[in-house]
Short mmCIF file of C-alpha atoms in Angstrom, two decimals:
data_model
loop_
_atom_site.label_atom_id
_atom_site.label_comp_id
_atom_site.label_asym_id
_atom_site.label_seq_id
_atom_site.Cartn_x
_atom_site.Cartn_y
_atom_site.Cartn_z
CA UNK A 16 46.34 32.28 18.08
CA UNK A 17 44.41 29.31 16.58
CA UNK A 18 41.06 29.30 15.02
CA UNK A 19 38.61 26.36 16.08
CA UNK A 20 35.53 25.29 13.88
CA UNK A 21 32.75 24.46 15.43
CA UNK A 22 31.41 21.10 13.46
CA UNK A 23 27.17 21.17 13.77
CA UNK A 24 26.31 17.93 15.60
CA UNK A 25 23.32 15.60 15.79
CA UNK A 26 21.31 17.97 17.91
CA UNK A 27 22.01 20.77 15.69
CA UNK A 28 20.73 19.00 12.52
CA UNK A 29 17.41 18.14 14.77
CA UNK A 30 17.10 21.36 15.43
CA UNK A 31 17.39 22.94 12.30
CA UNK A 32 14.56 20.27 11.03
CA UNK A 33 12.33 21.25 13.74
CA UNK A 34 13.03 24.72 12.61
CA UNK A 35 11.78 23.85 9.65
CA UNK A 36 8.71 21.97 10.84
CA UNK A 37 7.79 24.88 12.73
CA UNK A 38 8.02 26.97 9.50
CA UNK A 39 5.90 24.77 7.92
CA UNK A 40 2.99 25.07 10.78
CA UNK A 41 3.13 28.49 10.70
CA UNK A 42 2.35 28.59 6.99
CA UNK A 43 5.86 30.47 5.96
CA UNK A 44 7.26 27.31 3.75
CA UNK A 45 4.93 24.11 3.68
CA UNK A 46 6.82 21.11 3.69
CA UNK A 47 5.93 18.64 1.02
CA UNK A 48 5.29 15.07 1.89
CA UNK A 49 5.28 12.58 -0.92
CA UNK A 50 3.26 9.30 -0.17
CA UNK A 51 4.41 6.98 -3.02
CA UNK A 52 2.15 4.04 -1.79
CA UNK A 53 -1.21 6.45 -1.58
CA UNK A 54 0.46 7.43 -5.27
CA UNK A 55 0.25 4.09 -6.48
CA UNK A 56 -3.31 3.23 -5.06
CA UNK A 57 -4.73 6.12 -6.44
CA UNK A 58 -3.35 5.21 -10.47
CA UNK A 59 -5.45 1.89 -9.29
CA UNK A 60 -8.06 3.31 -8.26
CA UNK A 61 -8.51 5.77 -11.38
CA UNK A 62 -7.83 2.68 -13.29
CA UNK A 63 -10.63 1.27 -11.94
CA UNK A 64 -12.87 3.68 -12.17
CA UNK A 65 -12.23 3.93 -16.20
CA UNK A 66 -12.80 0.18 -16.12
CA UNK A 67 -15.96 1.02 -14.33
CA UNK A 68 -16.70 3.78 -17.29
CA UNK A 69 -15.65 1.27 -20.44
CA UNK A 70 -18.09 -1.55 -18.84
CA UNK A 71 -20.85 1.02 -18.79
CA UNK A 72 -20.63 1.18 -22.80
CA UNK A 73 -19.78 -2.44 -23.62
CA UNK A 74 -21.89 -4.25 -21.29
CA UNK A 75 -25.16 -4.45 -24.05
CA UNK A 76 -22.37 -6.51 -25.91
CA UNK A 77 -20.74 -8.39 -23.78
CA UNK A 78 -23.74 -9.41 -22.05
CA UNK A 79 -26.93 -11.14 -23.59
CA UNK A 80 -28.99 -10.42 -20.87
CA UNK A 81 -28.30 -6.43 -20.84
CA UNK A 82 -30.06 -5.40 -24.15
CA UNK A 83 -33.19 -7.86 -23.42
CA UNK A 84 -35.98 -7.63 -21.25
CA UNK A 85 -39.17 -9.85 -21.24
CA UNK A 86 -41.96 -7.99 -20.41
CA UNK A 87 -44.09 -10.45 -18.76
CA UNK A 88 -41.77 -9.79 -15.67
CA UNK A 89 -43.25 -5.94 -15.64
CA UNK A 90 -46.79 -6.97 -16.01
CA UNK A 91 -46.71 -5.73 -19.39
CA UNK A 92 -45.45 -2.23 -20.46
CA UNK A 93 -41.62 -2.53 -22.08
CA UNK A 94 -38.82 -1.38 -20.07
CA UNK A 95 -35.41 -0.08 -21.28
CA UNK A 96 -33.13 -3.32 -20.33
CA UNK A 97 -29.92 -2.30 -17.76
CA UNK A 98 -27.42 -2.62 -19.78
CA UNK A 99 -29.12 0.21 -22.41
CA UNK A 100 -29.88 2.33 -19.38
CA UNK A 101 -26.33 2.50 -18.66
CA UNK A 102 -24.98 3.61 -21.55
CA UNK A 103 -24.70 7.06 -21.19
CA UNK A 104 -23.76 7.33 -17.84
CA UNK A 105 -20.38 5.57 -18.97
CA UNK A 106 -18.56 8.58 -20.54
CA UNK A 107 -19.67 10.51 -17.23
CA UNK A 108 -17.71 7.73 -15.32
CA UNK A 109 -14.61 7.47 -17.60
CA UNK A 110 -13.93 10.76 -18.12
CA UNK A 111 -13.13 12.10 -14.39
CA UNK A 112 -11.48 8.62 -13.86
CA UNK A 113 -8.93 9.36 -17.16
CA UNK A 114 -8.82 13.29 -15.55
CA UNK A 115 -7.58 11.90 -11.92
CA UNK A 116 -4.94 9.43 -13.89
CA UNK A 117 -3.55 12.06 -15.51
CA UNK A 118 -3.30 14.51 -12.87
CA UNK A 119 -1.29 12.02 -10.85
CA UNK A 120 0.68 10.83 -13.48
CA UNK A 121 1.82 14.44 -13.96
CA UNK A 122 2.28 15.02 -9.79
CA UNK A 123 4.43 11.26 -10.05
CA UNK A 124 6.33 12.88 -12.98
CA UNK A 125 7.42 15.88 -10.76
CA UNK A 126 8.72 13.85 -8.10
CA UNK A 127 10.09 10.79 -9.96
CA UNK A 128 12.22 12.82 -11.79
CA UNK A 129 14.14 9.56 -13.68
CA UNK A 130 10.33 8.80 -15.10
CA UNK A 131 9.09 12.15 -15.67
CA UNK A 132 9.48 11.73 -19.74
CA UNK A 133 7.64 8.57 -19.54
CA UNK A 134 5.11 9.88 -17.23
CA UNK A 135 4.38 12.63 -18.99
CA UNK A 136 4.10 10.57 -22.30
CA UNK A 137 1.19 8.52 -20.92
CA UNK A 138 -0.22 11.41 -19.97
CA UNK A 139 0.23 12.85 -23.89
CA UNK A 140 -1.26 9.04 -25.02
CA UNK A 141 -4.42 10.14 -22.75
CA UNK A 142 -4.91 13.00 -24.31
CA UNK A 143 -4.27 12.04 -28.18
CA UNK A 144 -6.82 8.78 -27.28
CA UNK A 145 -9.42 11.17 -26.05
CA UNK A 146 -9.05 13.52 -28.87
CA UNK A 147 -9.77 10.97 -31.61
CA UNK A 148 -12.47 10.07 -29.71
CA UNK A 149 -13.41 13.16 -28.84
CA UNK A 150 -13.11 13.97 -32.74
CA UNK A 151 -15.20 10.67 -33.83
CA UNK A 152 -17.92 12.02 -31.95
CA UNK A 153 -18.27 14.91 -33.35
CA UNK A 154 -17.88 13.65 -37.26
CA UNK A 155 -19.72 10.25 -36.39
CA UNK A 156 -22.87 11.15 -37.96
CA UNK A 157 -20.81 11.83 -41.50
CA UNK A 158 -18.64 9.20 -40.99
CA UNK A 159 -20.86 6.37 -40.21
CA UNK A 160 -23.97 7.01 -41.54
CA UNK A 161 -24.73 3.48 -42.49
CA UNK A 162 -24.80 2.87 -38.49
CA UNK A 163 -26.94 5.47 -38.25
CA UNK A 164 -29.06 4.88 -40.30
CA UNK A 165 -29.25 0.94 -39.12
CA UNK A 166 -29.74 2.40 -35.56
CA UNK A 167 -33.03 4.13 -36.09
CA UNK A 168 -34.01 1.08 -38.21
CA UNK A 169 -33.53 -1.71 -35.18
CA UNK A 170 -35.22 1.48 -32.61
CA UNK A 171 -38.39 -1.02 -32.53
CA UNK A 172 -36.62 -4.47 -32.49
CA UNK A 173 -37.03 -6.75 -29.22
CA UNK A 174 -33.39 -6.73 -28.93
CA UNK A 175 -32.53 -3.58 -29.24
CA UNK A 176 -28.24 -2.59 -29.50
CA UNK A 177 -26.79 1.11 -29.34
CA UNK A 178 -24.41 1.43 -32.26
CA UNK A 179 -21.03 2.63 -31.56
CA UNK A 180 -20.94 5.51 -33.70
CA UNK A 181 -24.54 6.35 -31.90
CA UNK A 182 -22.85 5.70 -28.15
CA UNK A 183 -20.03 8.59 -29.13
CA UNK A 184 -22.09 10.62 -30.81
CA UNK A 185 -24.11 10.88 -26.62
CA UNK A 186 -20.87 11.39 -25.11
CA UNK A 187 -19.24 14.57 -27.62
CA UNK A 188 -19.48 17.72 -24.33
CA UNK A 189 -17.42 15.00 -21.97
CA UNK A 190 -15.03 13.91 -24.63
CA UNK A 191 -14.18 17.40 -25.80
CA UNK A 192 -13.40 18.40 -22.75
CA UNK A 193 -11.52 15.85 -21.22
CA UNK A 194 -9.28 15.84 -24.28
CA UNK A 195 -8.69 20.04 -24.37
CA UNK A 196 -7.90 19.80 -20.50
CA UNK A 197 -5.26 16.91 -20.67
CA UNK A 198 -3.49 18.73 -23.54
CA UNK A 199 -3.72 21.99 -22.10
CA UNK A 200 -2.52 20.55 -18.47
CA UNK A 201 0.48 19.41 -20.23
CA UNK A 202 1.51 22.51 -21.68
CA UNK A 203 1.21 24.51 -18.92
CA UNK A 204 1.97 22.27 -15.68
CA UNK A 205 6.45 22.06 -16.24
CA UNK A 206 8.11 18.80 -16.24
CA UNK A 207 9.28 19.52 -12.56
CA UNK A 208 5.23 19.88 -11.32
CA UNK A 209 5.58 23.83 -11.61
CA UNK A 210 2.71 25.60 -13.30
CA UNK A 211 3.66 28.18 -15.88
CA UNK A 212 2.04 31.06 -16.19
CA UNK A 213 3.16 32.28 -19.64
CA UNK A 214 2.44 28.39 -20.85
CA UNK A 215 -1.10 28.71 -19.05
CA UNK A 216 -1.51 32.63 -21.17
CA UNK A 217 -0.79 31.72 -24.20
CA UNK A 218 -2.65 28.52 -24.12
CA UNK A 219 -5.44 30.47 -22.48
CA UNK A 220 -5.23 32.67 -25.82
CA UNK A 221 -5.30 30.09 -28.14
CA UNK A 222 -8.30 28.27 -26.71
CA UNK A 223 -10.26 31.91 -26.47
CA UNK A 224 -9.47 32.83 -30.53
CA UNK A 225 -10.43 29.53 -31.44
CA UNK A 226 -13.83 29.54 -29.50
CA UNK A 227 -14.52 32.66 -30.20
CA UNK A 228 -14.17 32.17 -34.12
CA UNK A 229 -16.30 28.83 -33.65
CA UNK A 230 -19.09 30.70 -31.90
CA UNK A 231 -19.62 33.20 -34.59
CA UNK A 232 -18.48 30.74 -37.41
CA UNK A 233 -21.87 30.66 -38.77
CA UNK A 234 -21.99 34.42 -39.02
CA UNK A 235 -18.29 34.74 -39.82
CA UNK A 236 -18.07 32.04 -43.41
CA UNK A 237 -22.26 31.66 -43.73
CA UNK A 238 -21.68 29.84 -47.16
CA UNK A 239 -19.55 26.95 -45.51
CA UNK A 240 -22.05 26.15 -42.80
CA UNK A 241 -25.05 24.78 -44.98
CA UNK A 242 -25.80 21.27 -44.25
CA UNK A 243 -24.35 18.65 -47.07
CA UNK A 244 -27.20 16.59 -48.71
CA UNK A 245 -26.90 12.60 -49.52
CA UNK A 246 -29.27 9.69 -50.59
CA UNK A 247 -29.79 7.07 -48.11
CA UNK A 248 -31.64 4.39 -50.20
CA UNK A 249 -35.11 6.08 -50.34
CA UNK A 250 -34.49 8.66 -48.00
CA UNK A 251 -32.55 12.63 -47.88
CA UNK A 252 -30.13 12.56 -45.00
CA UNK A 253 -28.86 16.37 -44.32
CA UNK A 254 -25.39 16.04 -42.52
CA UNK A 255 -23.57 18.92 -40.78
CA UNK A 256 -21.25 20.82 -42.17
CA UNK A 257 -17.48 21.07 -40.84
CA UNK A 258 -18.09 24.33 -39.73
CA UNK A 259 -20.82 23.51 -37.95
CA UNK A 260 -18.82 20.61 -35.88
CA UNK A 261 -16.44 23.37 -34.67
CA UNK A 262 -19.55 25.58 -33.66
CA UNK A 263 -20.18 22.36 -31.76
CA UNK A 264 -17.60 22.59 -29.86
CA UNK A 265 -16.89 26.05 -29.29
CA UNK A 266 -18.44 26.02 -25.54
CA UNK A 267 -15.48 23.50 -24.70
CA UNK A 268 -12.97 25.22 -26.14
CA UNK A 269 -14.10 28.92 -24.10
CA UNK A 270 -14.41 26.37 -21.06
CA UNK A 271 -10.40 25.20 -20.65
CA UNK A 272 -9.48 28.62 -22.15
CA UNK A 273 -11.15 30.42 -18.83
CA UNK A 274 -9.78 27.44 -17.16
CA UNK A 275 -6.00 28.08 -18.25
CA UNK A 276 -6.70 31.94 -17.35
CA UNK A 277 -7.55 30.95 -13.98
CA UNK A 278 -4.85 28.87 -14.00
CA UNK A 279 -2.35 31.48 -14.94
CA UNK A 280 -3.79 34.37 -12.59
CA UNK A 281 -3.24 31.50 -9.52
CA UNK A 282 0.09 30.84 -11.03
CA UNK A 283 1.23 34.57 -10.44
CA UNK A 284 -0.65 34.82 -7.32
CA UNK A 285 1.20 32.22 -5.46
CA UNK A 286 4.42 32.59 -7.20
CA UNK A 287 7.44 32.30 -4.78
CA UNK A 288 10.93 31.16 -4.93
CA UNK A 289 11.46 27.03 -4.11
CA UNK A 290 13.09 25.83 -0.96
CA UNK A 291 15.38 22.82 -1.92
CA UNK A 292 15.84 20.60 0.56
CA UNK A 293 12.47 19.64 1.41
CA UNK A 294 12.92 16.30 0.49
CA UNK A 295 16.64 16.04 2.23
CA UNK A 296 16.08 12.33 2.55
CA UNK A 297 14.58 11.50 -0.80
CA UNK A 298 17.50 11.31 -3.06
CA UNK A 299 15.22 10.85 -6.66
CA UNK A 300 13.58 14.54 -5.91
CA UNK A 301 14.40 17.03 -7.61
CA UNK A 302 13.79 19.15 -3.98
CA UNK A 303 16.82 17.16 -2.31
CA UNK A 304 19.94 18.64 -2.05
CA UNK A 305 22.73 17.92 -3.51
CA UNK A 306 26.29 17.31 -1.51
CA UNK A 307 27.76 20.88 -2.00
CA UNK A 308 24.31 22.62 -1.38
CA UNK A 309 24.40 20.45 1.94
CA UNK A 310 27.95 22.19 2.43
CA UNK A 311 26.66 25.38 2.14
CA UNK A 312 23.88 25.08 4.80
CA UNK A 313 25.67 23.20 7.22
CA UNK A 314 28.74 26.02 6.96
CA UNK A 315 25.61 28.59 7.00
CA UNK A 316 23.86 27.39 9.88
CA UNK A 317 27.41 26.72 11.65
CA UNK A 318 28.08 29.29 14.40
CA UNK A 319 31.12 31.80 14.01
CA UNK A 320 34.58 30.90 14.43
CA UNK A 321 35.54 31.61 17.57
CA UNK A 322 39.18 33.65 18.13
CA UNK A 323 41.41 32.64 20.69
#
C-alpha cells in the first residue's frame, strides 16, 4: 500500500487567489491594496497644501506689496491690501493639510512596518508643534502684550502689519483642534493601523472630564477666573485669567472626546478577526505570510491523501 501526496500546482494557487478575489467582491473579506506611489503623492500633496497655509500668514512679510495699497487705484475709499485679507484664511488651509499628513503617515506606518516608529514619530512632532501653537494662541494676549498693544497702535498706519501674536490669537478653534485630534489619533489608531477601542474609551473619557470641568470652570473655582489687571503706559489692560483660557477651549476638547466615542463605538462595530495573507506578495506587510503559515495553507487547501 503506498500513500501519494498530491503537491497543489500553478492552477491550484490561481485558483485559490481567485477564490479570494471573489470573496472580496462579495463583501465577505475585502482585499487590501496598497498603492505606495498614490502614498507618496499624497504626503506631497498635503505638503503642499501646508505650504499653501504658511504663505497665507507670511506673505504681508515677505512681500512689500501685500500690506500696501494706494488708493488712487480704487477711486478713493481704502481697501484691505491681499496679503492682509489672507491672513486668516491660512490656519483654515494648514490645518486640514497637517490633518491629511498625518493620517497617511499613520496608514504608511501600518504597512511599512520597518518605519512605523519613525512614522509615527513625525506624526507625534505634528502634534507637539500644533500644541505649542495651539497653546500660544490661547496665552498670546498675556504673553505678548507689548505686540498687542503695538498692533492696535499701527490699526491706522498706511502700512498696516498683523502681529504674530495677533495672527495666532485669529486662528486658537483650528489650532486646538488639530492638535487634540493628532494626539488622540495616535493613541488610539495601533502601530499596525488597527483602531483600539479601549485606547479610543479611555481617551474619549479623558477629553469629556476635562471639557466638562472647563465648561463649568467659572462656576466650579469663581475666585480663579477674575481677569488679572496691568499698566500699559497710560492705559488698564484686563488679561484673562488661566481658567478662563481652559473655558476657551473646552468646546474642542468635548469635540475629539465625541469624536474618539464615535471612534470607539465603530471600532466594536466592525471588529473582526484579520486575514493574513492579503498581501502574499508584499514581503514588508505585516498581512504577508510568513513561510510556515504558507505551509499550513498550502497542506490545508491540498486535497486528501489518496489510499491505494
Amino acid at each position: 500500500m503506498s500513500v501519494e501526496t498530491n503537491r497543489p500546482s500553478i492552477s491550484d494557487k490561481q485558483r485559490s487567489s481567485d477564490r479570494v478575489v471573489a470573496n472580496s467582491t462579495a463583501g465577505t473579506d475585502p482585499v487590501r491594496h496598497w498603492n505606495g506611489r498614490a502614498w507618496r503623492q499624497g504626503l506631497a500633496a498635503s505638503v503642499l497644501v501646508i505650504a499653501a497655509g504658511l504663505f497665507c500668514w507670511t506673505a504681508q512679510f515677505l512681500l512689500p506689496t501685500a500690506r500696501t495699497t494706494a488708493s488712487d487705484e480704487f477711486h478713493g475709499p481704502m481697501v484691505v491690501p491681499w496679503g492682509i485679507a489672507l491672513v486668516g484664511n491660512g490656519v483654515w488651509i494648514l490645518v486640514p493639510g497637517a490633518a491629511a499628513l498625518s493620517f497617511l503617515l499613520l496608514m504608511g506606518a501600518r504597512h511599512y512596518t520597518r518605519w512605523s516608529h519613525w512614522l509615527r514619530a513625525v506624526v507625534l512632532v505634528l502634534g507637539l508643534v500644533a500644541s505649542a501653537l495651539a497653546w500660544l494662541a490661547l496665552a498670546s494676549t498675556r504673553i505678548f502684550v507689548d505686540q498687542f498693544y503695538s498692533q492696535s497702535q499701527q490699526s491706522n498706519d498706511a502700512e498696516f502689519v498683523i502681529e504674530w501674536p495677533y495672527i495666532l490669537n485669529m486662528s486658537i478653534n483650528p489650532l486646538i483642534l488639530l492638535a487634540l485630534g493628532i494626539l488622540a489619533a495616535l493613541v488610539v489608531v495601533r502601530p499596525n493601523g488597527r483602531t483600539s477601542g479601549a485606547a479610543a474609551l479611555g481617551a474619549a473619557a479623558v477629553l469629556l472630564v476635562a471639557g466638562l470641568l472647563g465648561t463649568f470652570s467659572m462656576q466650579l473655582f469663581p475666585a480663579t477666573g477674575q481677569p488679572d489687571v496691568i499698566m500699559q503706559g497710560d492705559q488698564q489692560i484686563q488679561l484673562q485669567s488661566w481658567m478662563q483660557y481652559w473655558n476657551q477651549a473646552s468646546p474642542q476638547l468635548l469635540t475629539v472626546a465625541a469624536a474618539a466615542l464615535l471612534c470607539a463605538a465603530v471600532a466594536r462595530i466592525v471588529a473582526q478577526p484579520r486575514v493574513r495573507g492579503d498581501f502574499e506578495d508584499d514581503l514588508e506587510s505585516e498581512f504577508a505570510m510568513d513561510s510556515r503559515e504558507q505551509a499550513t495553507v498550502v497542506k490545508q487547501r491540498s486535497p486528501a491523501p489518496v489510499r491505494q
